[in-house]
Structure formats: C-alpha cells, structure tokens
mmCIF file of C-alpha atoms and ligand atoms in Angstrom:
data_model
loop_
_atom_site.group_PDB
_atom_site.id
_atom_site.type_symbol
_atom_site.label_atom_id
_atom_site.label_comp_id
_atom_site.label_asym_id
_atom_site.label_seq_id
_atom_site.Cartn_x
_atom_site.Cartn_y
_atom_site.Cartn_z
ATOM 1 C CA MET A 13 -12.511 -8.150 15.030
ATOM 2 C CA GLU A 14 -9.797 -8.341 12.407
ATOM 3 C CA GLU A 15 -8.597 -11.748 11.270
ATOM 4 C CA ILE A 16 -5.048 -12.961 11.856
ATOM 5 C CA ILE A 17 -3.157 -12.726 8.576
ATOM 6 C CA ILE A 18 -0.168 -15.021 8.717
ATOM 7 C CA ASP A 19 0.839 -14.113 5.132
ATOM 8 C CA THR A 20 1.845 -10.641 6.284
ATOM 9 C CA ILE A 21 4.919 -12.083 8.059
ATOM 10 C CA ARG A 22 8.100 -11.144 6.279
ATOM 11 C CA THR A 23 11.823 -10.972 6.849
ATOM 12 C CA GLU A 24 13.470 -7.556 6.474
ATOM 13 C CA ARG A 25 17.133 -6.597 6.454
ATOM 14 C CA VAL A 26 18.097 -4.179 9.217
ATOM 15 C CA PHE A 27 20.992 -1.816 8.673
ATOM 16 C CA LEU A 28 22.599 -0.499 11.836
ATOM 17 C CA PRO A 29 26.068 1.003 12.316
ATOM 18 C CA GLU A 30 26.625 -1.376 15.252
ATOM 19 C CA ALA A 31 26.112 -4.357 12.935
ATOM 20 C CA ASP A 32 28.590 -2.953 10.436
ATOM 21 C CA ALA A 33 31.068 -2.403 13.249
ATOM 22 C CA GLY A 34 30.634 -5.995 14.409
ATOM 23 C CA GLN A 35 30.747 -7.252 10.789
ATOM 24 C CA VAL A 36 27.473 -9.100 11.058
ATOM 25 C CA GLU A 37 24.282 -9.048 9.018
ATOM 26 C CA LEU A 38 20.965 -8.353 10.750
ATOM 27 C CA SER A 39 17.468 -9.341 9.666
ATOM 28 C CA ILE A 40 14.183 -9.171 11.515
ATOM 29 C CA LEU A 41 11.184 -11.495 11.283
ATOM 30 C CA ARG A 42 8.102 -9.291 11.504
ATOM 31 C CA LEU A 43 5.579 -11.370 13.451
ATOM 32 C CA ASP A 44 4.136 -8.099 14.723
ATOM 33 C CA ARG A 45 2.357 -7.670 11.391
ATOM 34 C CA ILE A 46 -0.153 -10.523 11.730
ATOM 35 C CA HIS A 47 -2.617 -8.800 14.060
ATOM 36 C CA PRO A 48 -2.737 -5.612 16.142
ATOM 37 C CA LEU A 49 -3.711 -7.406 19.388
ATOM 38 C CA ILE A 50 -2.825 -11.085 19.041
ATOM 39 C CA SER A 51 0.683 -9.939 18.552
ATOM 40 C CA GLY A 52 3.333 -12.116 17.042
ATOM 41 C CA ASN A 53 4.488 -14.858 19.286
ATOM 42 C CA LYS A 54 1.296 -14.932 21.353
ATOM 43 C CA TRP A 55 -0.694 -16.357 18.459
ATOM 44 C CA PHE A 56 1.908 -19.045 17.854
ATOM 45 C CA LYS A 57 1.949 -19.934 21.553
ATOM 46 C CA LEU A 58 -1.865 -20.049 21.865
ATOM 47 C CA ARG A 59 -2.690 -21.895 18.658
ATOM 48 C CA LEU A 60 -2.260 -25.485 19.830
ATOM 49 C CA TYR A 61 -3.884 -24.885 23.218
ATOM 50 C CA LEU A 62 -7.017 -23.633 21.460
ATOM 51 C CA GLU A 63 -6.914 -26.568 19.076
ATOM 52 C CA GLU A 64 -6.758 -28.981 21.985
ATOM 53 C CA ALA A 65 -9.578 -27.183 23.822
ATOM 54 C CA ARG A 66 -11.712 -27.521 20.699
ATOM 55 C CA LYS A 67 -10.926 -31.231 20.373
ATOM 56 C CA LEU A 68 -11.891 -31.786 24.010
ATOM 57 C CA GLY A 69 -15.169 -29.958 23.446
ATOM 58 C CA LYS A 70 -14.391 -27.213 25.985
ATOM 59 C CA LYS A 71 -16.458 -24.034 25.844
ATOM 60 C CA ARG A 72 -14.401 -21.704 27.992
ATOM 61 C CA ILE A 73 -10.727 -20.834 28.124
ATOM 62 C CA ILE A 74 -9.319 -19.766 31.480
ATOM 63 C CA THR A 75 -5.896 -18.210 31.778
ATOM 64 C CA PHE A 76 -3.790 -16.066 34.088
ATOM 65 C CA GLY A 77 -1.820 -12.849 34.029
ATOM 66 C CA GLY A 78 -1.089 -9.401 35.363
ATOM 67 C CA ALA A 79 -2.857 -6.161 34.490
ATOM 68 C CA TRP A 80 -0.382 -5.421 31.668
ATOM 69 C CA SER A 81 -0.149 -8.923 30.259
ATOM 70 C CA ASN A 82 0.077 -9.252 26.461
ATOM 71 C CA HIS A 83 -0.913 -12.868 26.995
ATOM 72 C CA ILE A 84 -4.248 -11.826 28.556
ATOM 73 C CA LEU A 85 -4.965 -9.441 25.690
ATOM 74 C CA ALA A 86 -4.011 -11.986 23.039
ATOM 75 C CA THR A 87 -6.074 -14.711 24.689
ATOM 76 C CA ALA A 88 -9.132 -12.442 24.843
ATOM 77 C CA ALA A 89 -8.776 -11.597 21.151
ATOM 78 C CA ALA A 90 -8.032 -15.167 20.059
ATOM 79 C CA CYS A 91 -11.068 -16.451 21.984
ATOM 80 C CA GLN A 92 -13.317 -13.870 20.392
ATOM 81 C CA LEU A 93 -12.023 -14.846 16.940
ATOM 82 C CA ASN A 94 -12.416 -18.560 17.654
ATOM 83 C CA ASN A 95 -15.740 -18.427 19.498
ATOM 84 C CA PHE A 96 -14.589 -19.489 22.931
ATOM 85 C CA GLU A 97 -15.886 -17.948 26.125
ATOM 86 C CA CYS A 98 -12.974 -16.825 28.254
ATOM 87 C CA THR A 99 -11.957 -15.789 31.722
ATOM 88 C CA GLY A 100 -8.804 -13.991 32.743
ATOM 89 C CA ILE A 101 -7.660 -14.547 36.325
ATOM 90 C CA ILE A 102 -5.865 -11.302 37.092
ATOM 91 C CA ARG A 103 -3.173 -10.977 39.737
ATOM 92 C CA GLY A 104 -3.941 -8.365 42.408
ATOM 93 C CA GLU A 105 -6.979 -6.477 43.671
ATOM 94 C CA LYS A 106 -9.237 -4.801 41.140
ATOM 95 C CA PRO A 107 -7.890 -1.268 40.599
ATOM 96 C CA ALA A 108 -10.115 1.816 40.399
ATOM 97 C CA ASN A 109 -9.016 2.290 36.793
ATOM 98 C CA LEU A 110 -8.455 -0.735 34.616
ATOM 99 C CA SER A 111 -5.294 -0.803 32.489
ATOM 100 C CA VAL A 112 -5.713 -0.220 28.763
ATOM 101 C CA ILE A 113 -5.018 -3.919 28.228
ATOM 102 C CA LEU A 114 -7.726 -5.053 30.658
ATOM 103 C CA GLN A 115 -10.208 -2.570 29.198
ATOM 104 C CA SER A 116 -9.620 -4.049 25.742
ATOM 105 C CA ALA A 117 -9.854 -7.609 27.045
ATOM 106 C CA LEU A 118 -13.161 -6.793 28.712
ATOM 107 C CA LYS A 119 -14.482 -5.220 25.525
ATOM 108 C CA MET A 120 -13.628 -8.391 23.627
ATOM 109 C CA GLY A 121 -15.764 -10.392 26.030
ATOM 110 C CA MET A 122 -13.230 -11.678 28.498
ATOM 111 C CA GLN A 123 -14.583 -12.093 32.008
ATOM 112 C CA LEU A 124 -12.092 -10.735 34.527
ATOM 113 C CA GLU A 125 -11.601 -12.226 37.992
ATOM 114 C CA PHE A 126 -9.235 -10.392 40.300
ATOM 115 C CA ILE A 127 -7.514 -12.430 42.988
ATOM 116 C CA SER A 128 -5.014 -11.494 45.662
ATOM 117 C CA ARG A 129 -1.324 -11.895 44.865
ATOM 118 C CA GLU A 130 -1.147 -14.593 47.506
ATOM 119 C CA ASP A 131 -3.975 -16.666 46.023
ATOM 120 C CA TYR A 132 -2.508 -16.098 42.596
ATOM 121 C CA ALA A 133 0.876 -17.395 43.689
ATOM 122 C CA ASN A 134 -0.856 -20.451 45.164
ATOM 123 C CA ASN A 135 -2.861 -21.028 41.998
ATOM 124 C CA LYS A 136 -6.151 -20.649 43.884
ATOM 125 C CA ILE A 137 -8.887 -20.293 41.321
ATOM 126 C CA PRO A 138 -12.217 -18.765 42.284
ATOM 127 C CA PRO A 139 -15.020 -21.329 41.854
ATOM 128 C CA VAL A 140 -16.824 -19.432 39.111
ATOM 129 C CA HIS A 141 -17.439 -22.008 36.417
ATOM 130 C CA ASP A 142 -18.244 -25.619 35.873
ATOM 131 C CA ARG A 143 -14.708 -26.865 35.519
ATOM 132 C CA ASP A 144 -15.669 -29.579 33.057
ATOM 133 C CA ASP A 145 -16.410 -26.900 30.475
ATOM 134 C CA CYS A 146 -13.121 -25.107 30.993
ATOM 135 C CA TYR A 147 -9.706 -25.434 29.438
ATOM 136 C CA PHE A 148 -6.817 -23.930 31.384
ATOM 137 C CA ILE A 149 -3.869 -22.251 29.696
ATOM 138 C CA PRO A 150 -0.921 -21.562 32.017
ATOM 139 C CA GLN A 151 0.303 -17.999 32.595
ATOM 140 C CA GLY A 152 2.155 -16.682 29.567
ATOM 141 C CA GLY A 153 1.206 -19.789 27.595
ATOM 142 C CA TYR A 154 4.121 -21.589 29.248
ATOM 143 C CA GLY A 155 4.072 -25.294 28.452
ATOM 144 C CA ILE A 156 4.852 -27.994 25.901
ATOM 145 C CA LEU A 157 2.007 -27.000 23.575
ATOM 146 C CA GLY A 158 3.064 -23.356 23.765
ATOM 147 C CA ALA A 159 6.617 -24.257 22.770
ATOM 148 C CA LYS A 160 5.392 -26.552 20.012
ATOM 149 C CA GLY A 161 3.300 -23.705 18.620
ATOM 150 C CA ALA A 162 6.229 -21.287 18.871
ATOM 151 C CA ALA A 163 8.429 -23.720 16.943
ATOM 152 C CA GLY A 164 6.185 -22.935 13.968
ATOM 153 C CA ILE A 165 7.556 -19.364 13.908
ATOM 154 C CA LEU A 166 10.567 -20.469 11.891
ATOM 155 C CA ASP A 167 8.328 -21.975 9.190
ATOM 156 C CA HIS A 168 7.738 -18.380 8.125
ATOM 157 C CA CYS A 169 11.281 -17.528 7.065
ATOM 158 C CA ALA A 170 14.180 -19.133 5.198
ATOM 159 C CA ARG A 171 15.718 -20.412 8.404
ATOM 160 C CA GLU A 172 18.794 -21.889 6.711
ATOM 161 C CA ASN A 173 19.983 -18.347 5.915
ATOM 162 C CA PHE A 174 20.847 -17.554 9.516
ATOM 163 C CA THR A 175 23.567 -18.488 11.986
ATOM 164 C CA ASN A 176 21.950 -16.957 15.078
ATOM 165 C CA ILE A 177 18.358 -16.416 16.176
ATOM 166 C CA CYS A 178 17.722 -13.735 18.803
ATOM 167 C CA CYS A 179 14.503 -13.342 20.772
ATOM 168 C CA ALA A 180 13.098 -11.681 23.885
ATOM 169 C CA ALA A 181 12.148 -13.921 26.803
ATOM 170 C CA GLY A 182 9.537 -13.758 29.534
ATOM 171 C CA THR A 183 8.562 -17.317 30.389
ATOM 172 C CA GLY A 184 11.027 -18.870 27.903
ATOM 173 C CA THR A 185 8.296 -20.665 25.965
ATOM 174 C CA MET A 186 9.163 -18.987 22.663
ATOM 175 C CA THR A 187 12.885 -19.494 23.308
ATOM 176 C CA ALA A 188 12.278 -23.227 23.779
ATOM 177 C CA GLY A 189 10.184 -23.425 20.613
ATOM 178 C CA LEU A 190 12.874 -21.658 18.603
ATOM 179 C CA MET A 191 15.575 -23.925 20.041
ATOM 180 C CA ASN A 192 13.513 -26.990 19.112
ATOM 181 C CA ALA A 193 13.022 -25.683 15.578
ATOM 182 C CA ALA A 194 16.554 -24.359 14.993
ATOM 183 C CA LEU A 195 19.037 -26.224 12.806
ATOM 184 C CA ALA A 196 21.970 -27.935 14.512
ATOM 185 C CA SER A 197 24.293 -25.244 13.137
ATOM 186 C CA GLN A 198 22.253 -22.396 14.618
ATOM 187 C CA ARG A 199 22.463 -20.821 18.034
ATOM 188 C CA VAL A 200 19.589 -19.140 19.828
ATOM 189 C CA CYS A 201 20.240 -16.028 21.892
ATOM 190 C CA SER A 202 17.535 -15.252 24.455
ATOM 191 C CA ILE A 203 17.301 -11.800 26.041
ATOM 192 C CA SER A 204 15.529 -11.859 29.406
ATOM 193 C CA VAL A 205 13.254 -8.862 30.006
ATOM 194 C CA LEU A 206 12.895 -9.690 33.707
ATOM 195 C CA LYS A 207 15.412 -8.757 36.370
ATOM 196 C CA ASN A 208 17.462 -11.650 37.747
ATOM 197 C CA ASN A 209 15.134 -14.280 36.340
ATOM 198 C CA HIS A 210 17.714 -17.008 36.555
ATOM 199 C CA ALA A 211 14.976 -19.651 36.543
ATOM 200 C CA LEU A 212 14.672 -18.855 32.839
ATOM 201 C CA GLU A 213 17.331 -21.343 31.712
ATOM 202 C CA ASN A 214 15.751 -24.203 33.619
ATOM 203 C CA ASP A 215 12.166 -23.245 32.707
ATOM 204 C CA THR A 216 13.224 -23.202 29.060
ATOM 205 C CA ARG A 217 15.038 -26.525 29.333
ATOM 206 C CA GLN A 218 11.880 -28.246 30.609
ATOM 207 C CA LEU A 219 10.302 -27.585 27.204
ATOM 208 C CA LEU A 220 13.202 -28.756 25.031
ATOM 209 C CA ASP A 221 13.100 -31.861 22.857
ATOM 210 C CA ASN A 222 16.812 -32.285 23.516
ATOM 211 C CA LYS A 223 17.507 -31.346 27.133
ATOM 212 C CA GLU A 224 21.262 -31.080 26.440
ATOM 213 C CA GLN A 225 20.865 -28.306 23.891
ATOM 214 C CA SER A 226 22.318 -24.972 24.946
ATOM 215 C CA ALA A 227 21.642 -21.359 24.064
ATOM 216 C CA ASP A 228 22.900 -17.938 25.102
ATOM 217 C CA PHE A 229 20.747 -16.523 27.898
ATOM 218 C CA ILE A 230 21.477 -12.872 28.523
ATOM 219 C CA HIS A 231 20.329 -11.074 31.651
ATOM 220 C CA ASP A 232 21.910 -7.636 31.169
ATOM 221 C CA PHE A 233 19.182 -5.804 29.266
ATOM 222 C CA HIS A 234 16.133 -5.710 31.553
ATOM 223 C CA PHE A 235 16.457 -1.940 32.187
ATOM 224 C CA GLY A 236 15.511 -2.353 35.843
ATOM 225 C CA GLY A 237 12.921 -5.108 35.468
ATOM 226 C CA TYR A 238 9.759 -6.129 33.685
ATOM 227 C CA ALA A 239 8.161 -3.150 31.903
ATOM 228 C CA LYS A 240 10.780 -0.790 33.358
ATOM 229 C CA TYR A 241 12.579 1.543 30.973
ATOM 230 C CA ASP A 242 14.740 4.616 30.842
ATOM 231 C CA SER A 243 15.432 7.434 28.414
ATOM 232 C CA SER A 244 18.232 5.528 26.671
ATOM 233 C CA LEU A 245 15.835 2.722 25.729
ATOM 234 C CA ILE A 246 13.225 5.175 24.450
ATOM 235 C CA ARG A 247 15.884 7.080 22.487
ATOM 236 C CA PHE A 248 17.093 3.818 20.962
ATOM 237 C CA MET A 249 13.554 2.788 19.955
ATOM 238 C CA ASN A 250 12.894 6.169 18.334
ATOM 239 C CA ASP A 251 16.264 6.059 16.539
ATOM 240 C CA LEU A 252 15.602 2.533 15.327
ATOM 241 C CA PHE A 253 12.229 3.585 13.951
ATOM 242 C CA GLN A 254 13.723 6.597 12.230
ATOM 243 C CA ARG A 255 16.416 4.474 10.574
ATOM 244 C CA THR A 256 14.344 1.427 9.684
ATOM 245 C CA THR A 257 10.596 2.250 10.138
ATOM 246 C CA ILE A 258 10.422 -0.756 12.473
ATOM 247 C CA PRO A 259 8.273 -0.062 15.554
ATOM 248 C CA THR A 260 9.191 -1.903 18.752
ATOM 249 C CA ASP A 261 7.599 -2.143 22.201
ATOM 250 C CA PHE A 262 9.313 -1.018 25.397
ATOM 251 C CA VAL A 263 8.661 -4.275 27.311
ATOM 252 C CA TYR A 264 10.114 -6.865 24.929
ATOM 253 C CA THR A 265 11.233 -6.067 21.410
ATOM 254 C CA GLY A 266 12.764 -2.663 22.197
ATOM 255 C CA LYS A 267 15.009 -4.301 24.799
ATOM 256 C CA LEU A 268 15.741 -7.152 22.391
ATOM 257 C CA CYS A 269 16.850 -4.833 19.578
ATOM 258 C CA TYR A 270 18.852 -2.695 21.999
ATOM 259 C CA ALA A 271 20.578 -5.828 23.275
ATOM 260 C CA VAL A 272 21.360 -7.103 19.788
ATOM 261 C CA SER A 273 22.850 -3.794 18.741
ATOM 262 C CA ARG A 274 25.013 -3.658 21.886
ATOM 263 C CA LEU A 275 26.102 -7.274 21.473
ATOM 264 C CA CYS A 276 27.102 -6.537 17.863
ATOM 265 C CA LYS A 277 29.138 -3.561 18.998
ATOM 266 C CA ASP A 278 30.841 -5.660 21.677
ATOM 267 C CA ASN A 279 31.729 -8.349 19.110
ATOM 268 C CA PHE A 280 29.597 -10.957 20.850
ATOM 269 C CA PHE A 281 28.736 -12.507 17.485
ATOM 270 C CA LYS A 282 31.420 -13.983 15.230
ATOM 271 C CA THR A 283 32.418 -11.992 12.153
ATOM 272 C CA GLY A 284 30.137 -12.925 9.273
ATOM 273 C CA SER A 285 27.242 -14.028 11.483
ATOM 274 C CA ARG A 286 23.815 -13.699 9.923
ATOM 275 C CA ILE A 287 21.423 -12.864 12.722
ATOM 276 C CA LEU A 288 17.659 -13.218 12.708
ATOM 277 C CA ILE A 289 15.851 -11.046 15.262
ATOM 278 C CA ILE A 290 12.349 -12.268 16.123
ATOM 279 C CA HIS A 291 9.958 -9.314 16.262
ATOM 280 C CA SER A 292 7.464 -10.967 18.586
ATOM 281 C CA GLY A 293 4.917 -8.119 18.556
ATOM 282 C CA GLY A 294 3.669 -6.534 21.772
ATOM 283 C CA LEU A 295 3.187 -3.083 20.268
ATOM 284 C CA SER A 296 -0.160 -2.500 21.989
ATOM 285 C CA GLY A 297 1.735 -2.293 25.300
ATOM 286 C CA ASN A 298 3.152 1.074 24.197
ATOM 287 C CA ALA A 299 -0.284 2.544 24.924
ATOM 288 C CA SER A 300 0.728 2.784 28.575
ATOM 289 C CA LEU A 301 3.459 5.332 27.750
ATOM 290 C CA LYS A 302 2.742 9.026 27.923
ATOM 291 C CA LYS A 303 1.685 10.434 24.538
ATOM 292 C CA GLY A 304 4.654 11.753 22.590
ATOM 293 C CA THR A 305 7.208 9.487 24.284
ATOM 294 C CA LEU A 306 7.573 7.494 21.082
ATOM 295 C CA ILE A 307 7.571 9.028 17.608
ATOM 296 C CA PHE A 308 5.540 6.144 16.160
HETATM 297 C C1 PLP B 446 4.999 -12.522 25.736
HETATM 298 C C2 PLP B 446 6.012 -11.918 24.868
HETATM 299 C C3 PLP B 446 7.337 -12.396 24.802
HETATM 300 C C4 PLP B 446 7.859 -13.472 25.715
HETATM 301 O O1 PLP B 446 7.556 -14.763 25.312
HETATM 302 P P1 PLP B 446 7.860 -15.997 26.286
HETATM 303 O O2 PLP B 446 7.464 -17.159 25.470
HETATM 304 O O3 PLP B 446 6.973 -15.833 27.488
HETATM 305 O O4 PLP B 446 9.284 -15.973 26.670
HETATM 306 C C5 PLP B 446 8.201 -11.804 23.908
HETATM 307 N N1 PLP B 446 7.808 -10.785 23.126
HETATM 308 C C6 PLP B 446 6.563 -10.286 23.175
HETATM 309 C C7 PLP B 446 6.215 -9.146 22.317
HETATM 310 C C8 PLP B 446 5.622 -10.826 24.043
HETATM 311 O O5 PLP B 446 4.388 -10.297 24.093
#
C-alpha cells in the first residue's frame, strides 16, 4: 500500500475562457495528488477520527456507506495503512457482483456487512463484534472531528491569496471545515452533488464554529442526482483535461468545475475575484464508467 504524501499537494492556476469572460482568476488545490485511493478530502476528514480511535485503544473501525462510496474505500485504505481492523456496513443487499470500490475495499482487508436499506436507515448494526473494541465513524465522515480535519485543507495553500473558496458537497463536512478555516474576508461556495438535498445548509451549520456564518450553497449542478451524469458533463471533463491536464471525477469534482465555469460565465463572482477550487479527489470512482468515456 502506498503512503499518503501530503507534500504533493499544490495550487495550480487554471485558465478557462469562462473565467476570462467573468474577469476572475481561477486556481485549484490539488488534494487528489496525495494518494490514489484515500483521495483528497477523505484523508483530511478521517485523520482525527483515527487519531481518537488510537487514543481510546480501539482495534477496529466501523463505518457506513453505499456500494460506490469513496468514504468506504478511503476508510479501508486508511485502516490498512494505520493498522486498524475495519468493517464497512454497506447499504442494501449483497449484489451478485461487487462494485469496483467494494472489491478494492475487500482486498485491503475491510470486512463487508450488507444490511437492508431499512435497517441502514434505522442505524441497525449487525451484532458482529465486541463493541468495546470498535470505533464508529459516521457515514461520509460527517461530524465535528471530520470538519476539524477538513479545516486543515487550507493549511496547504496560501489562503490569503483568495477571495472565494469553491468545493463540492455531499454531507457538507468539508464545506463546514473550509468555512471554519476561511478568513473573515473569504466566502465559501458549496456545490451540492445530490438532488434537492436542502438539508445540506443545516447539516453544515451544525458543524460550524460560528453558527451565524453564511456561505453560498448551490443546488443547480447535480446532473440528475448523486453519481448521475450526462454527455455535457463528460464533454466538459474531457475538455478541461485537454486544456489543463487536470483530471476530475464525474461524481464530485467534475460537477464542481462545471459549476464554477458556469458561475463565472454568469457573472456570479465579482470582477477581480480570486477563486480557489478544492480538488477533493475521488478519481477512483471513474472506474465505474465505460472504458473510453473519459480521455484520461
Ligand atoms: C466525499 C467527497 C466529497 C464530499 O465531501 P463532504 O464532506 O461529504 O461534503 C467531495 N469530493 C470528493 C471527491 C469526495 O470523495
């Protein structure tokens, strides 16, 4: 298993015609570079949970997710690297063919427990382990420690150079961390990748140091819902790669970059804004696309 190499994080300028049109400057923080599986924000979100589990002397990490969850994959990899046993409680019946993500998680030593959607929704955990040995991480790493870990993302760039910070949002944990770490003069823009997830604002607020702080939450770029996509998104991702050599994933960062480029074009950002896009990783999810869909 490859180590996580935090030093590979860097900020790159991104040149897009839409940014020129909107008279803004774009940069991207490449968290995707630290590890092929524990992609970007997932490492930041997991870090403090694992630290706490270690302090408490726990042997096994238990967490939750769907069959295509980057969080499950990242947790499996992080546990292998940090010598924890781990269990993934997976939503839904066991399918005949495991997803690429679950196959990898299994290979890295994660024990998989499939539970019905109903039990999953009710947080019913199969009685498989001595609970005293186990440390539970919520689905998606959502929680105060997850947000605290995600706040560390901005330690890896010159944050004072930017007026706006844009990120993709699932649970809102990273958004909250970025809001907590942002300077008073900066505004966070959070692009929801789920359809009509209007709980996002409130879920994010629960994790804020200052509950009054606001951000831009944008719900117009989900492309039909979580992990849904169309040809315009794929075309955009291929174009972006051709122009910039930056690979994105179709679940999170592709939608984020698409959104930012559209928002620039629509003059959402003030003239002269300097925008930092958080490349939160997730590239391994592209393995579920048919070969040849993406040019990278
Ligand atoms: C999980 C994930 C997110 C969403 O993070 P939240 O903290 O759940 O909002 C964003 N980008 C990528 C690549 C992810 O894997």
